[in-house]
XYZ file of C-alpha atoms in Angstrom:
442
model
C -55.744 -45.870 -8.368
C -55.919 -43.767 -11.554
C -55.650 -40.581 -9.462
C -52.626 -41.844 -7.567
C -50.912 -42.976 -10.783
C -51.699 -39.680 -12.495
C -50.354 -37.768 -9.523
C -47.194 -39.855 -9.608
C -46.709 -39.269 -13.359
C -47.298 -35.554 -12.956
C -44.799 -35.495 -10.119
C -42.201 -37.293 -12.216
C -42.768 -34.981 -15.177
C -42.496 -31.990 -12.880
C -39.246 -33.320 -11.394
C -37.735 -33.923 -14.828
C -38.800 -30.487 -16.024
C -37.269 -28.919 -12.930
C -33.991 -30.805 -13.229
C -31.033 -28.789 -14.416
C -29.415 -29.795 -17.676
C -25.675 -30.329 -17.517
C -23.714 -27.175 -18.281
C -22.819 -26.541 -21.902
C -19.121 -26.548 -21.129
C -18.104 -25.487 -24.641
C -20.265 -22.387 -24.302
C -18.883 -21.757 -20.812
C -15.324 -22.046 -22.145
C -16.017 -19.596 -24.986
C -17.603 -17.145 -22.548
C -14.618 -17.463 -20.221
C -12.099 -16.761 -22.979
C -13.990 -13.654 -24.079
C -14.156 -12.534 -20.446
C -10.414 -13.027 -19.927
C -9.691 -10.967 -23.030
C -11.953 -8.133 -21.882
C -10.541 -8.226 -18.356
C -6.919 -8.127 -19.542
C -7.725 -5.101 -21.713
C -8.441 -3.085 -18.558
C -5.075 -1.673 -17.493
C -4.790 -2.119 -13.723
C -1.011 -1.718 -13.444
C 0.147 -1.189 -9.879
C 1.486 1.421 -9.509
C -0.726 3.369 -9.865
C -3.108 0.498 -9.007
C -6.451 1.978 -10.108
C -8.931 -0.917 -10.391
C -12.114 1.167 -10.756
C -12.894 -0.004 -14.288
C -12.051 -3.621 -13.460
C -14.412 -3.532 -10.477
C -17.143 -1.987 -12.661
C -16.584 -4.777 -15.186
C -16.908 -7.600 -12.652
C -19.892 -6.026 -10.919
C -21.689 -5.742 -14.265
C -21.119 -9.445 -15.006
C -22.339 -10.522 -11.576
C -25.391 -8.282 -11.481
C -26.529 -9.540 -14.887
C -26.686 -12.989 -13.262
C -28.864 -11.647 -10.448
C -26.116 -12.076 -7.857
C -25.989 -9.453 -5.085
C -22.716 -7.558 -4.974
C -21.143 -5.372 -2.288
C -18.476 -2.834 -3.240
C -16.022 -1.500 -0.677
C -13.993 1.617 -1.466
C -10.681 1.343 0.378
C -8.854 4.322 -1.135
C -8.572 6.374 -4.328
C -9.002 3.962 -7.244
C -9.161 0.992 -4.854
C -12.330 -1.133 -4.748
C -13.116 -4.557 -3.354
C -15.860 -6.558 -5.089
C -17.699 -9.163 -3.007
C -20.430 -11.449 -4.371
C -22.188 -14.137 -2.376
C -24.203 -17.246 -3.140
C -26.217 -17.917 -0.014
C -26.157 -21.365 1.521
C -27.986 -23.032 4.383
C -25.408 -21.809 6.884
C -24.566 -25.255 8.254
C -20.862 -24.541 7.690
C -18.649 -21.483 7.350
C -18.203 -19.972 3.866
C -15.839 -20.948 1.108
C -14.081 -17.902 -0.371
C -12.792 -17.662 -3.942
C -10.185 -14.897 -3.907
C -8.322 -13.159 -6.705
C -6.652 -9.792 -7.259
C -7.472 -7.278 -9.975
C -4.176 -5.381 -10.019
C -1.182 -6.396 -12.135
C 2.485 -5.457 -12.207
C 3.622 -2.740 -14.656
C 4.894 -3.450 -18.158
C 7.396 -2.037 -20.617
C 5.357 -2.281 -23.848
C 8.484 -1.816 -25.963
C 9.701 -5.219 -24.770
C 6.491 -7.061 -25.705
C 5.789 -8.732 -29.032
C 2.060 -8.583 -28.242
C 0.198 -5.629 -26.724
C 0.348 -6.302 -22.955
C -3.215 -4.988 -22.626
C -4.566 -6.328 -25.907
C -5.857 -9.734 -24.803
C -4.739 -11.037 -28.196
C -5.111 -14.710 -29.088
C -2.239 -16.053 -31.170
C -0.566 -19.459 -31.412
C -3.190 -20.972 -29.122
C -2.373 -18.553 -26.303
C -4.051 -15.551 -24.708
C -1.334 -12.900 -24.401
C -1.256 -10.057 -21.934
C -0.435 -8.816 -18.486
C -2.543 -10.672 -15.959
C -3.377 -13.718 -18.061
C -1.513 -15.848 -15.512
C -1.221 -13.392 -12.606
C -4.075 -13.391 -12.093
C -6.994 -12.211 -14.199
C -7.117 -15.388 -16.258
C -7.186 -17.526 -13.141
C -9.730 -15.170 -11.568
C -12.066 -15.776 -14.510
C -11.757 -19.532 -13.970
C -13.029 -18.896 -10.424
C -15.751 -16.573 -11.719
C -17.093 -19.082 -14.240
C -17.140 -21.923 -11.697
C -18.950 -19.572 -9.293
C -21.499 -18.594 -11.963
C -21.994 -22.272 -12.848
C -23.031 -22.989 -9.251
C -25.657 -20.245 -9.594
C -26.842 -21.283 -13.051
C -27.124 -24.932 -12.031
C -29.012 -23.944 -8.882
C -26.754 -26.165 -6.793
C -28.218 -26.365 -3.259
C -25.532 -25.051 -0.916
C -24.741 -26.077 2.632
C -22.581 -22.983 3.090
C -22.135 -19.580 1.460
C -19.796 -19.375 -1.496
C -18.137 -15.955 -1.783
C -16.287 -14.505 -4.745
C -13.990 -11.633 -3.774
C -11.816 -9.550 -6.100
C -9.332 -7.223 -4.428
C -6.853 -4.481 -5.363
C -3.349 -3.867 -4.114
C -2.025 -7.450 -3.976
C 1.047 -6.571 -6.001
C 2.089 -3.986 -3.396
C 1.338 -5.952 -0.228
C -2.454 -5.897 0.032
C -2.904 -3.103 2.580
C -5.841 -1.632 0.641
C -7.068 -5.038 -0.484
C -7.199 -8.338 1.384
C -5.529 -6.930 4.496
C -8.041 -4.061 4.606
C -10.891 -6.559 4.393
C -9.462 -8.679 7.206
C -9.055 -5.600 9.394
C -12.378 -3.888 8.714
C -14.957 -6.455 7.572
C -13.729 -9.896 8.542
C -17.077 -10.919 10.048
C -18.669 -10.461 6.642
C -16.529 -13.222 5.144
C -15.188 -15.400 8.031
C -14.387 -18.371 5.758
C -13.452 -21.931 6.570
C -11.723 -22.323 3.188
C -10.001 -19.934 0.769
C -8.914 -20.664 -2.779
C -6.402 -18.224 -4.267
C -3.558 -18.326 -6.785
C -0.593 -20.583 -6.166
C -0.293 -24.041 -7.691
C -1.408 -25.479 -11.042
C -0.893 -28.453 -13.304
C 1.997 -28.955 -15.711
C 3.572 -31.690 -17.804
C 7.075 -30.220 -17.733
C 7.441 -27.725 -14.895
C 7.706 -30.068 -11.922
C 9.093 -33.200 -13.625
C 9.616 -33.938 -17.325
C 7.008 -36.286 -18.769
C 4.820 -36.315 -15.648
C 1.480 -34.551 -15.289
C 1.751 -32.988 -11.839
C -0.808 -30.784 -10.115
C 0.565 -28.844 -7.156
C -1.820 -27.486 -4.526
C -0.173 -24.799 -2.455
C -0.558 -25.269 1.294
C 2.236 -22.931 2.412
C 4.281 -19.954 1.289
C 7.737 -18.615 1.908
C 8.145 -15.661 4.230
C 8.742 -12.409 2.376
C 11.437 -10.025 3.597
C 12.232 -6.979 1.482
C 15.460 -5.297 2.515
C 17.221 -2.047 1.650
C 20.995 -1.941 2.035
C 22.767 1.415 2.401
C 26.495 2.008 2.202
C 27.838 5.450 3.079
C 31.199 6.897 2.099
C 32.943 10.052 1.021
C 32.052 11.962 -2.144
C 34.796 13.146 -4.455
C 36.140 13.584 -7.959
C 35.995 10.498 -10.159
C 39.568 11.108 -11.278
C 40.859 10.394 -7.776
C 39.754 6.952 -6.481
C 39.836 6.321 -2.748
C 38.915 3.613 -0.276
C 35.757 5.347 0.991
C 33.753 4.930 -2.252
C 30.330 3.555 -1.168
C 29.850 1.891 -4.546
C 33.000 -0.207 -4.054
C 31.932 -1.109 -0.539
C 28.409 -2.141 -1.548
C 29.543 -4.140 -4.587
C 32.094 -6.085 -2.523
C 29.461 -6.845 0.121
C 26.941 -8.012 -2.495
C 29.606 -10.245 -3.982
C 30.129 -11.882 -0.598
C 26.349 -12.151 -0.108
C 25.887 -14.184 -3.283
C 29.305 -15.818 -3.260
C 28.230 -18.985 -1.473
C 25.179 -21.080 -2.417
C 22.162 -21.044 -0.156
C 21.602 -24.452 1.427
C 18.675 -26.659 0.469
C 15.970 -26.885 3.085
C 13.888 -29.802 4.208
C 10.403 -29.620 5.656
C 7.319 -31.830 5.557
C 5.516 -30.364 2.539
C 8.636 -30.430 0.355
C 9.451 -33.971 1.505
C 5.911 -35.103 0.601
C 6.153 -33.474 -2.811
C 9.455 -35.174 -3.593
C 8.148 -38.539 -2.427
C 5.217 -38.264 -4.863
C 6.888 -36.586 -7.826
C 10.472 -37.798 -7.564
C 13.417 -35.665 -8.604
C 12.221 -32.205 -9.550
C 13.118 -30.676 -12.904
C 15.975 -28.187 -12.932
C 14.506 -24.714 -13.410
C 14.224 -21.455 -11.497
C 10.756 -22.281 -10.127
C 11.788 -25.580 -8.568
C 15.015 -24.048 -7.323
C 12.948 -21.440 -5.506
C 10.672 -23.952 -3.788
C 13.656 -25.920 -2.479
C 15.764 -23.004 -1.213
C 15.397 -19.748 0.587
C 16.364 -17.157 -2.006
C 17.862 -13.682 -2.425
C 17.356 -11.489 -5.488
C 19.081 -8.130 -5.946
C 16.242 -6.088 -7.449
C 17.687 -2.574 -7.633
C 20.932 -0.637 -7.345
C 20.828 3.119 -6.762
C 23.760 5.499 -6.670
C 25.261 8.556 -8.336
C 24.879 12.330 -8.116
C 22.557 14.201 -10.467
C 19.950 13.021 -12.963
C 21.350 11.504 -15.039
C 24.203 10.697 -12.615
C 27.445 12.539 -13.274
C 30.067 10.086 -14.452
C 32.935 12.033 -12.864
C 31.485 12.268 -9.338
C 31.984 9.638 -6.633
C 28.766 9.656 -4.554
C 28.511 9.517 -0.788
C 25.684 6.945 -0.715
C 24.943 3.673 -2.551
C 21.829 1.555 -2.025
C 20.539 -1.838 -3.076
C 17.242 -3.639 -2.526
C 16.920 -7.353 -1.862
C 13.837 -9.532 -2.308
C 14.276 -12.406 0.144
C 11.919 -15.392 0.237
C 12.470 -17.646 3.242
C 11.260 -21.220 3.524
C 9.344 -22.424 6.585
C 11.686 -23.470 9.372
C 13.916 -20.379 9.289
C 12.958 -17.449 11.528
C 13.353 -13.787 10.608
C 16.107 -13.367 13.198
C 18.018 -16.378 11.853
C 17.722 -15.057 8.306
C 18.826 -11.535 9.186
C 21.825 -12.911 11.051
C 22.754 -14.919 7.941
C 22.432 -11.825 5.733
C 24.724 -9.832 8.039
C 27.268 -12.661 8.151
C 27.362 -12.942 4.372
C 27.657 -9.195 3.796
C 30.660 -9.169 6.093
C 30.482 -5.423 6.677
C 28.859 -4.188 9.911
C 28.851 -0.612 8.572
C 26.294 -1.401 5.880
C 22.849 -0.410 7.113
C 19.997 -2.897 6.652
C 16.364 -1.786 6.689
C 13.400 -4.165 6.497
C 10.995 -2.361 4.154
C 8.349 -5.107 4.129
C 7.830 -8.254 6.166
C 5.277 -10.905 5.261
C 3.524 -13.254 7.634
C 5.390 -16.168 9.142
C 4.709 -19.358 7.172
C 1.844 -21.540 8.376
C 1.131 -24.867 6.673
C -2.514 -25.597 5.840
C -3.655 -29.156 6.437
C -4.248 -31.520 3.526
C -6.773 -33.371 5.691
C -9.833 -31.329 4.726
C -12.950 -31.851 2.636
C -11.950 -29.122 0.179
C -8.407 -30.391 -0.425
C -9.756 -33.907 -0.986
C -12.430 -32.544 -3.343
C -9.818 -30.677 -5.398
C -7.637 -33.775 -5.559
C -10.486 -36.111 -6.538
C -11.837 -33.707 -9.187
C -8.396 -33.561 -10.809
C -7.993 -37.343 -10.703
C -11.409 -37.981 -12.257
C -10.457 -35.926 -15.302
C -6.776 -36.881 -15.360
C -6.353 -40.402 -13.895
C -2.632 -40.354 -14.694
C -2.000 -37.141 -12.773
C 0.104 -36.847 -9.639
C -1.487 -34.469 -7.118
C 0.745 -33.103 -4.389
C 0.837 -30.403 -1.753
C 3.496 -27.785 -2.388
C 4.986 -24.533 -1.193
C 5.001 -21.645 -3.664
C 7.951 -19.273 -4.042
C 5.833 -16.111 -4.218
C 3.403 -14.465 -1.827
C -0.398 -14.368 -2.131
C -3.268 -12.699 -0.328
C -4.463 -16.046 1.040
C -1.441 -16.396 3.301
C -2.640 -13.563 5.541
C -5.725 -15.590 6.442
C -3.794 -18.610 7.712
C -2.997 -17.087 11.148
C -6.776 -16.851 11.696
C -7.120 -20.601 11.224
C -8.501 -20.422 7.683
C -7.669 -23.411 5.496
C -6.060 -21.510 2.626
C -5.139 -23.223 -0.627
C -3.434 -21.823 -3.703
C -4.555 -23.661 -6.812
C -6.055 -23.257 -10.253
C -6.491 -26.569 -12.107
C -5.100 -25.301 -15.410
C -2.498 -27.373 -17.237
C 0.221 -24.969 -18.329
C 3.748 -25.381 -19.666
C 6.721 -24.221 -17.661
C 7.063 -21.310 -20.088
C 3.664 -19.935 -18.999
C 4.672 -20.064 -15.339
C 7.965 -18.344 -16.110
C 6.090 -15.659 -18.075
C 4.490 -14.167 -14.954
C 5.847 -10.630 -14.377
C 7.767 -10.999 -17.655
C 7.507 -9.468 -21.121
C 5.528 -12.275 -22.754
C 2.890 -13.383 -20.229
C 0.380 -15.875 -21.606
C -2.251 -18.465 -20.735
C -2.926 -21.387 -23.108
C -6.450 -21.186 -24.534
C -7.024 -24.927 -24.113
C -6.228 -24.752 -20.384
C -9.292 -22.665 -19.545
C -12.301 -24.920 -20.150
C -11.087 -28.061 -18.337
C -9.966 -25.966 -15.359
C -13.450 -24.489 -14.942
C -15.012 -27.951 -14.982
C -12.571 -29.348 -12.426
C -13.070 -26.402 -10.095
C -16.855 -26.543 -10.463
C -16.870 -30.222 -9.533
C -14.611 -29.639 -6.519
C -16.775 -26.752 -5.323
C -19.953 -28.742 -5.811
C -18.546 -31.656 -3.822
C -17.486 -29.334 -0.993
C -20.507 -27.019 -0.711
C -23.520 -29.097 -1.821
C -26.180 -29.967 0.697
């Protein structure tokens, strides 16, 4: 009897000693903020898109944790970093995906150094804090927490950092799908997309949007041709006049609102959406004129009428409208069959990911446990992400980081004052860790 009791006590002591203490979330938050600052300080502007130092940085962090890392070189200055926590293999992997490259900056327009990672006014400032190095570090810290807590996994959890997202992903996520898909083959992907906000979606309501679909991207180049001549002698074959009139017709009538299931669900849960450019873009297909090019000489001669004028359009098309329907609408609006239209980039057709999955439910429940007053809704995002290219393969792709950010932070992406609130980082890591643990634990 004494032996059995002693064995039992020893077993209990051994179990307690082997149990993992809860994470020190304050320490995790501080580590994450330092990591975001260091990551932002690595200039990965695309173009030129060199992510070598960023890949070195991430690989160093992962290897110090004893996590095996594979590095794929996809082109000059282009690396993909892949780290894996092995699971029992009873289900396909869950992939945490983020991109290392960022869009260029004009430092003269910034109040804070765009690659300084400065903390001021409770915000981390810099290119990539929102899009998407800051959000990538939230993924990284949740991933490391699974390792540190020795969470038993039913499936592999993969962390993948890619280049080239800001220019279409050909040497990043698309390259991986084409060349090494079997090495990832996920059931679920989590990428950038939605987030939480108290003022972006609806004033006075805490709303978390989980992206389940994206708009189709169509980048167009318009070309008007005419007759060159002296600027002192106007004529009716000036390509600038022709292009400007056509662009006026293009934007002269409002684009109609669209209705599809995800948007209808969002409105039913949130109510009337706040009036801002983000919500406008998720309710409409949109057209942005992004460049105008004309003139002869560099700088262009003011007294020369050119023979060619060009414009580029960034079109984002909601699900339910086909490419052919959209292009026909563009031609109708331009009202000039002589203007040439070239599709310079075409994204994947929109596919809606189901909300009826273990991972979506885990994300939703993790948010609600921390924020019982929150509204959680599926949404479409107005921009494109790497995750969308996996949807045609049947992957359940979600765009979501559970940060709570003001509308101003969302609007700061690609702008001259990009920032991430410091106090958004820690809670987001905890929510994501809990959702991952619920989805991947044995």
